[in-house]
PDB file of C-alpha atoms in Angstrom:
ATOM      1  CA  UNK A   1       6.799 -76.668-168.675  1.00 52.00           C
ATOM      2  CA  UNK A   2       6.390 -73.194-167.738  1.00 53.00           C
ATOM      3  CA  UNK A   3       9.996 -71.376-167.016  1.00 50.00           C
ATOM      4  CA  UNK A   4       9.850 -68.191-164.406  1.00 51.00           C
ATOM      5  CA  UNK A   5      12.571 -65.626-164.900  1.00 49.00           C
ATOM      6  CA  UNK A   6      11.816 -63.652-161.928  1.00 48.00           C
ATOM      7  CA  UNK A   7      13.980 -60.505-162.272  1.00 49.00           C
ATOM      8  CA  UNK A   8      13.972 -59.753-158.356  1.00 49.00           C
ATOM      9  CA  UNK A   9      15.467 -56.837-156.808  1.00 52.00           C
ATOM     10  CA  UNK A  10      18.891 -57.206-155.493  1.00 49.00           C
ATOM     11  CA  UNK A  11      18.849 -57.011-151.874  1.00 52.00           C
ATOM     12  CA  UNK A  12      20.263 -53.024-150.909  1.00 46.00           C
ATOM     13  CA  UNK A  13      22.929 -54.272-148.228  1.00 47.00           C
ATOM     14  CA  UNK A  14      24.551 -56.104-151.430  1.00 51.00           C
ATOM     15  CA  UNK A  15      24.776 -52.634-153.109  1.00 46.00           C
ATOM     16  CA  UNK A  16      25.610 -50.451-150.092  1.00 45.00           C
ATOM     17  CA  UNK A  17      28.316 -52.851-148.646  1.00 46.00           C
ATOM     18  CA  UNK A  18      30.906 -52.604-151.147  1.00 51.00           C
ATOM     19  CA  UNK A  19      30.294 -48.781-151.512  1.00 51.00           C
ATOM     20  CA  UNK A  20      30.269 -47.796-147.818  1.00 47.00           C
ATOM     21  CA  UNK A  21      33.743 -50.062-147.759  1.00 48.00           C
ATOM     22  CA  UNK A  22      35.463 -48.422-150.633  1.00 49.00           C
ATOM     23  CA  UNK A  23      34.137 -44.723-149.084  1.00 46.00           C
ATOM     24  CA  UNK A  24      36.275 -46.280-145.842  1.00 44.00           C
ATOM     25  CA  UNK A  25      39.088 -47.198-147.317  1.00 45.00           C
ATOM     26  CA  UNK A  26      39.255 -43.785-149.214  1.00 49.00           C
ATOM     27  CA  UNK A  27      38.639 -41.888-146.569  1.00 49.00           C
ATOM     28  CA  UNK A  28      41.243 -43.617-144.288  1.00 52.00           C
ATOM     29  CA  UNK A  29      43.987 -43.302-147.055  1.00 47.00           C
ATOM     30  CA  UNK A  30      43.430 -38.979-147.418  1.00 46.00           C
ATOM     31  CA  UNK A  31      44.524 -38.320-143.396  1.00 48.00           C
ATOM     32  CA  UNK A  32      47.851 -40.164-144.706  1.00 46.00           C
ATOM     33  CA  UNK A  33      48.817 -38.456-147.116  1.00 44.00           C
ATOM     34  CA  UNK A  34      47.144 -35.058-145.879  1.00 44.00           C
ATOM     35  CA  UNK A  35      50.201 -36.236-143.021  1.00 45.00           C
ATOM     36  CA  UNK A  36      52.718 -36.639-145.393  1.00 46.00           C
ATOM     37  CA  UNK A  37      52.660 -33.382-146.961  1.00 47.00           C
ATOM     38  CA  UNK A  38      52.111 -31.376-143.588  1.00 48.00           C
ATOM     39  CA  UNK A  39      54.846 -28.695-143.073  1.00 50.00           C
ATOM     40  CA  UNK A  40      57.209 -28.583-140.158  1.00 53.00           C
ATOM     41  CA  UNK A  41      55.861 -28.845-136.675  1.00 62.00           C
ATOM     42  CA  UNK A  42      54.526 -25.226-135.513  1.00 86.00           C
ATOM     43  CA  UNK A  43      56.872 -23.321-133.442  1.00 95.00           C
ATOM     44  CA  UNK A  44      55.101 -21.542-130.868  1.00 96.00           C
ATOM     45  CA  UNK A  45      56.463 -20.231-127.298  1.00 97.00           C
ATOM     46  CA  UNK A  46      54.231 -19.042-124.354  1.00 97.00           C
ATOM     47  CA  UNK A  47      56.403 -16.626-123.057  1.00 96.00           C
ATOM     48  CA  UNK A  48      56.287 -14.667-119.233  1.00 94.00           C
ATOM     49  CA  UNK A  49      58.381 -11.957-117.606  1.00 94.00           C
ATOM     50  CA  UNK A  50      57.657 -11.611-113.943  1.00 93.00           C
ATOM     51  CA  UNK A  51      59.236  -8.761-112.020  1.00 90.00           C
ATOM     52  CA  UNK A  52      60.339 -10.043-108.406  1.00 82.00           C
ATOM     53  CA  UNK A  53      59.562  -7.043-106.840  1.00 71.00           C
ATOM     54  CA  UNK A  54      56.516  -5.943-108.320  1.00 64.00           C
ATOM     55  CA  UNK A  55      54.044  -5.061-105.346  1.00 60.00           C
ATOM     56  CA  UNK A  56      50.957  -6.658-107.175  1.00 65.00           C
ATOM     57  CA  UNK A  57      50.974  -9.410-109.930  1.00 75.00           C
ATOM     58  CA  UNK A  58      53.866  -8.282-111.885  1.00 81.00           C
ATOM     59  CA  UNK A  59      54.030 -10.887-114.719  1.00 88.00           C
ATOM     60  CA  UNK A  60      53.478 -10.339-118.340  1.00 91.00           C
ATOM     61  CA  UNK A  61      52.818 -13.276-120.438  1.00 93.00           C
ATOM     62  CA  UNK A  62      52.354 -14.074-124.316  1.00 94.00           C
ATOM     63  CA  UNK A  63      52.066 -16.378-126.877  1.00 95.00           C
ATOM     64  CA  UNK A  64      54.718 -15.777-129.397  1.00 96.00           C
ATOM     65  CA  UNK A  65      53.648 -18.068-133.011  1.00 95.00           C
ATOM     66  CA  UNK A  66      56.233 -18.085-135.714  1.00 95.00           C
ATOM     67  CA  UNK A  67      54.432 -18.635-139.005  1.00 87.00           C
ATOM     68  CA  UNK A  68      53.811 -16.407-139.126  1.00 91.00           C
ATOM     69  CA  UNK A  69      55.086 -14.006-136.091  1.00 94.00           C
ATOM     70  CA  UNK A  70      52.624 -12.677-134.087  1.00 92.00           C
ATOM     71  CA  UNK A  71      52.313 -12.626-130.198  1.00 89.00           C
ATOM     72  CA  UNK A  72      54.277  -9.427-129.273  1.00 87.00           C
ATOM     73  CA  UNK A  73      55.187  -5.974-131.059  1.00 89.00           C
ATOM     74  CA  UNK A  74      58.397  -7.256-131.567  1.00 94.00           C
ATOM     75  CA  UNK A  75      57.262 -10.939-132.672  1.00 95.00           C
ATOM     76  CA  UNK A  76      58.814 -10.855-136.171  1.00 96.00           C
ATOM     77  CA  UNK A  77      62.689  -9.865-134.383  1.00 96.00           C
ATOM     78  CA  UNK A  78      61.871 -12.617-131.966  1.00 96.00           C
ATOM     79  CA  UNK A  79      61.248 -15.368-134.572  1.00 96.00           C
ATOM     80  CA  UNK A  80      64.140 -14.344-136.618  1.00 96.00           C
ATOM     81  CA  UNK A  81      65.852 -14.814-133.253  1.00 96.00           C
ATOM     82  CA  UNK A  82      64.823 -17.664-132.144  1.00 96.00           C
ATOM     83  CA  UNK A  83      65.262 -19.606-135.842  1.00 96.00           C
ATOM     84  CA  UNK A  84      69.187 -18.258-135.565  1.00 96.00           C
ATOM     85  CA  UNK A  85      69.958 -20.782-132.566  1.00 97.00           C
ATOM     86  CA  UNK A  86      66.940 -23.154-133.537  1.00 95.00           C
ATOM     87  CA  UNK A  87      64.469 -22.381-130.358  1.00 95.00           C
ATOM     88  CA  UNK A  88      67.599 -23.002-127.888  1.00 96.00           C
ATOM     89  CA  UNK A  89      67.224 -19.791-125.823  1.00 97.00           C
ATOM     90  CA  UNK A  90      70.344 -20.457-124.006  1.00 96.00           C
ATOM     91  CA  UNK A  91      71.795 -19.798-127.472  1.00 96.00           C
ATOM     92  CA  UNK A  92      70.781 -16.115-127.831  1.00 96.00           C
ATOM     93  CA  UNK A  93      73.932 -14.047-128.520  1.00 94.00           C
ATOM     94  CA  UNK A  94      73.931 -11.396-125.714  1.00 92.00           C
ATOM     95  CA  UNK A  95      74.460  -7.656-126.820  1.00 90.00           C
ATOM     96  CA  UNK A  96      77.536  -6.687-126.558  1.00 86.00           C
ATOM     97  CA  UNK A  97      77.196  -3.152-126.554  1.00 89.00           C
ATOM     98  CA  UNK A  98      74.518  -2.626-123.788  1.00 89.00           C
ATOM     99  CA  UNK A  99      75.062  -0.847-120.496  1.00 92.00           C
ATOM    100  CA  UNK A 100      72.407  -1.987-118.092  1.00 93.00           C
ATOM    101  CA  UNK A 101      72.888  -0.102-114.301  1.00 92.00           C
ATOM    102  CA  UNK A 102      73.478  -2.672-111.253  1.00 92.00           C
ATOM    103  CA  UNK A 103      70.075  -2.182-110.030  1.00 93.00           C
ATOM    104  CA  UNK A 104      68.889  -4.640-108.260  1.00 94.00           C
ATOM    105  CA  UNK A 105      65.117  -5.238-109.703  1.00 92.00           C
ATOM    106  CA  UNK A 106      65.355  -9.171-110.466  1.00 94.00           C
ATOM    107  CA  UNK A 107      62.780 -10.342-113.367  1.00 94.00           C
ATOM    108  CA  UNK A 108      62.153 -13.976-114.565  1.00 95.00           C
ATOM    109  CA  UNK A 109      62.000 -15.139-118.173  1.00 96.00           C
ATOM    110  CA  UNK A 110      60.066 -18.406-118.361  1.00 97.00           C
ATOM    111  CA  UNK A 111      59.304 -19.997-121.565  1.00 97.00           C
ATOM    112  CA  UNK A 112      58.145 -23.602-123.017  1.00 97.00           C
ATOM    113  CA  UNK A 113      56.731 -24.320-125.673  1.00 97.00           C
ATOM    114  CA  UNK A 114      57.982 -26.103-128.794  1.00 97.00           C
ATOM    115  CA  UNK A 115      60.629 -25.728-131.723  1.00 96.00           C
ATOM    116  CA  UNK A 116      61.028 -27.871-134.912  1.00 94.00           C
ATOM    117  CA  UNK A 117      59.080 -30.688-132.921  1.00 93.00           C
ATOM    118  CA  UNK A 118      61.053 -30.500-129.992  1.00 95.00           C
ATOM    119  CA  UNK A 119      59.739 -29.568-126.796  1.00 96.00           C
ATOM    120  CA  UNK A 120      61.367 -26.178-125.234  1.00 96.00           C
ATOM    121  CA  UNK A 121      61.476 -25.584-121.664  1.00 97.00           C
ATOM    122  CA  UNK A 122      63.512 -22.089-120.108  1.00 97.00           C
ATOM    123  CA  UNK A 123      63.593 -20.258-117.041  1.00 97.00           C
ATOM    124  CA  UNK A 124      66.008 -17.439-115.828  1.00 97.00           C
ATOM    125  CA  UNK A 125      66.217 -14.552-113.507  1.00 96.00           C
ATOM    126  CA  UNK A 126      67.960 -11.920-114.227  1.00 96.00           C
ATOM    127  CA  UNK A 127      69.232  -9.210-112.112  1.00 95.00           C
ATOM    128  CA  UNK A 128      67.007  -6.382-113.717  1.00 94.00           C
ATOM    129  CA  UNK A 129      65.402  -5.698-117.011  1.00 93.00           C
ATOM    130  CA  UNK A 130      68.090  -4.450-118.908  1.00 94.00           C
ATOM    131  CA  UNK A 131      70.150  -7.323-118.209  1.00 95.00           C
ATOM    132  CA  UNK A 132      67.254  -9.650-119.475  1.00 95.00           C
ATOM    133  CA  UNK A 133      66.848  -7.922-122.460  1.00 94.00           C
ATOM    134  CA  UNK A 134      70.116  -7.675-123.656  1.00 95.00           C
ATOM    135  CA  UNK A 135      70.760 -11.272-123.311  1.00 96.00           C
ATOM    136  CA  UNK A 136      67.922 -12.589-124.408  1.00 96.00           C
ATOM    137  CA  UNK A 137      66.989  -9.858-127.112  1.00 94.00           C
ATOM    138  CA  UNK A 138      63.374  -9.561-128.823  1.00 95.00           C
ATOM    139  CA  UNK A 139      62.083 -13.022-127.288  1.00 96.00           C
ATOM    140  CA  UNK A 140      61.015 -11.363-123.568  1.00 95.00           C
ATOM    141  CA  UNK A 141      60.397  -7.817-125.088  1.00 93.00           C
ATOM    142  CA  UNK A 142      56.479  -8.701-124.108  1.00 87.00           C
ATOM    143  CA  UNK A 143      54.670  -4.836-123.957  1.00 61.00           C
ATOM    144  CA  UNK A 144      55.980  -4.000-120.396  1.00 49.00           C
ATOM    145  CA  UNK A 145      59.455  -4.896-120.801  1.00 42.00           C
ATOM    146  CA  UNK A 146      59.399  -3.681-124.157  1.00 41.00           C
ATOM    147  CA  UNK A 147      60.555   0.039-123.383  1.00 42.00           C
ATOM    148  CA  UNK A 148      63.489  -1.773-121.048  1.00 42.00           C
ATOM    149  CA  UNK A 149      64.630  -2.950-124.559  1.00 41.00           C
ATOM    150  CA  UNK A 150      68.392  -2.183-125.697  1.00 42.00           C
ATOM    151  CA  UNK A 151      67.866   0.824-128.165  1.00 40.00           C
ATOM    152  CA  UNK A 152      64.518   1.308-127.157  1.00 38.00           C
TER     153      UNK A 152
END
């Protein structure tokens, strides 16, 4: 009686299988807890001033990104703002001690964006510049209505 050990390969799938389905699982597991340890939502705005009466296209528009500030010269000022009454724009402490003329030269602050995960939606017109910026401080002060700052 003659006994064959035949020492035969072991078919590849048998091999691959179980690796390719432990990559899987490994690789669906890391976008969890790459989740879990994410920061706070971004707080971004995209920000425009449009003067009324501006003969051509007179709006100004930005993206203002808090971490870290950029979007405007005075983006830093604007986040600092904007954390103080958590993105609620309606919030912004006017200045007190501004004296804007009673020019009529209406502008329109528009913003949306979003804040702490919550979605941020703002429009206003104002009667002129000066009365924009000192209520709404550092957030509108995009490069053309930055000289119409308070104090600037």
């Amino acid at each position: 009686m003659r006994h064959s050990h035949s020492l035969a390969p072991v078919p590849l799938r048998r091999v691959l299988l179980p690796a390719a389905a432990a990559l899987l699982l490994a690789a669906g597991a890391a976008p969890a807890r790459a989740a879990a340890q994410d920061p706070q939502p971004a707080n971004w705005l995209q920000l425009s001033v449009t003067r009324d009466t501006a003969p051509t296209d007179g709006t100004r528009a930005t993206l203002l990104l808090c971490g870290p500030p950029q979007g405007h010269r005075r983006a830093a000022e604007a986040c600092d703002q904007l954390t103080a009454v958590n993105g609620d724009l309606r919030a912004l402490p006017a200045a007190h001690d501004t004296v804007c003329t009673l020019v009529y030269a209406p502008v329109t602050a528009h913003a949306s964006g979003q804040w702490n995960g919550r979605a941020v939606a703002y429009t206003q017109t104002f009667s002129n510049a000066c009365e924009m910026a000192a209520r709404t401080g550092a957030v509108f002060a995009l490069d053309d209505t930055a000289a119409d700052a308070p104090g600037a």
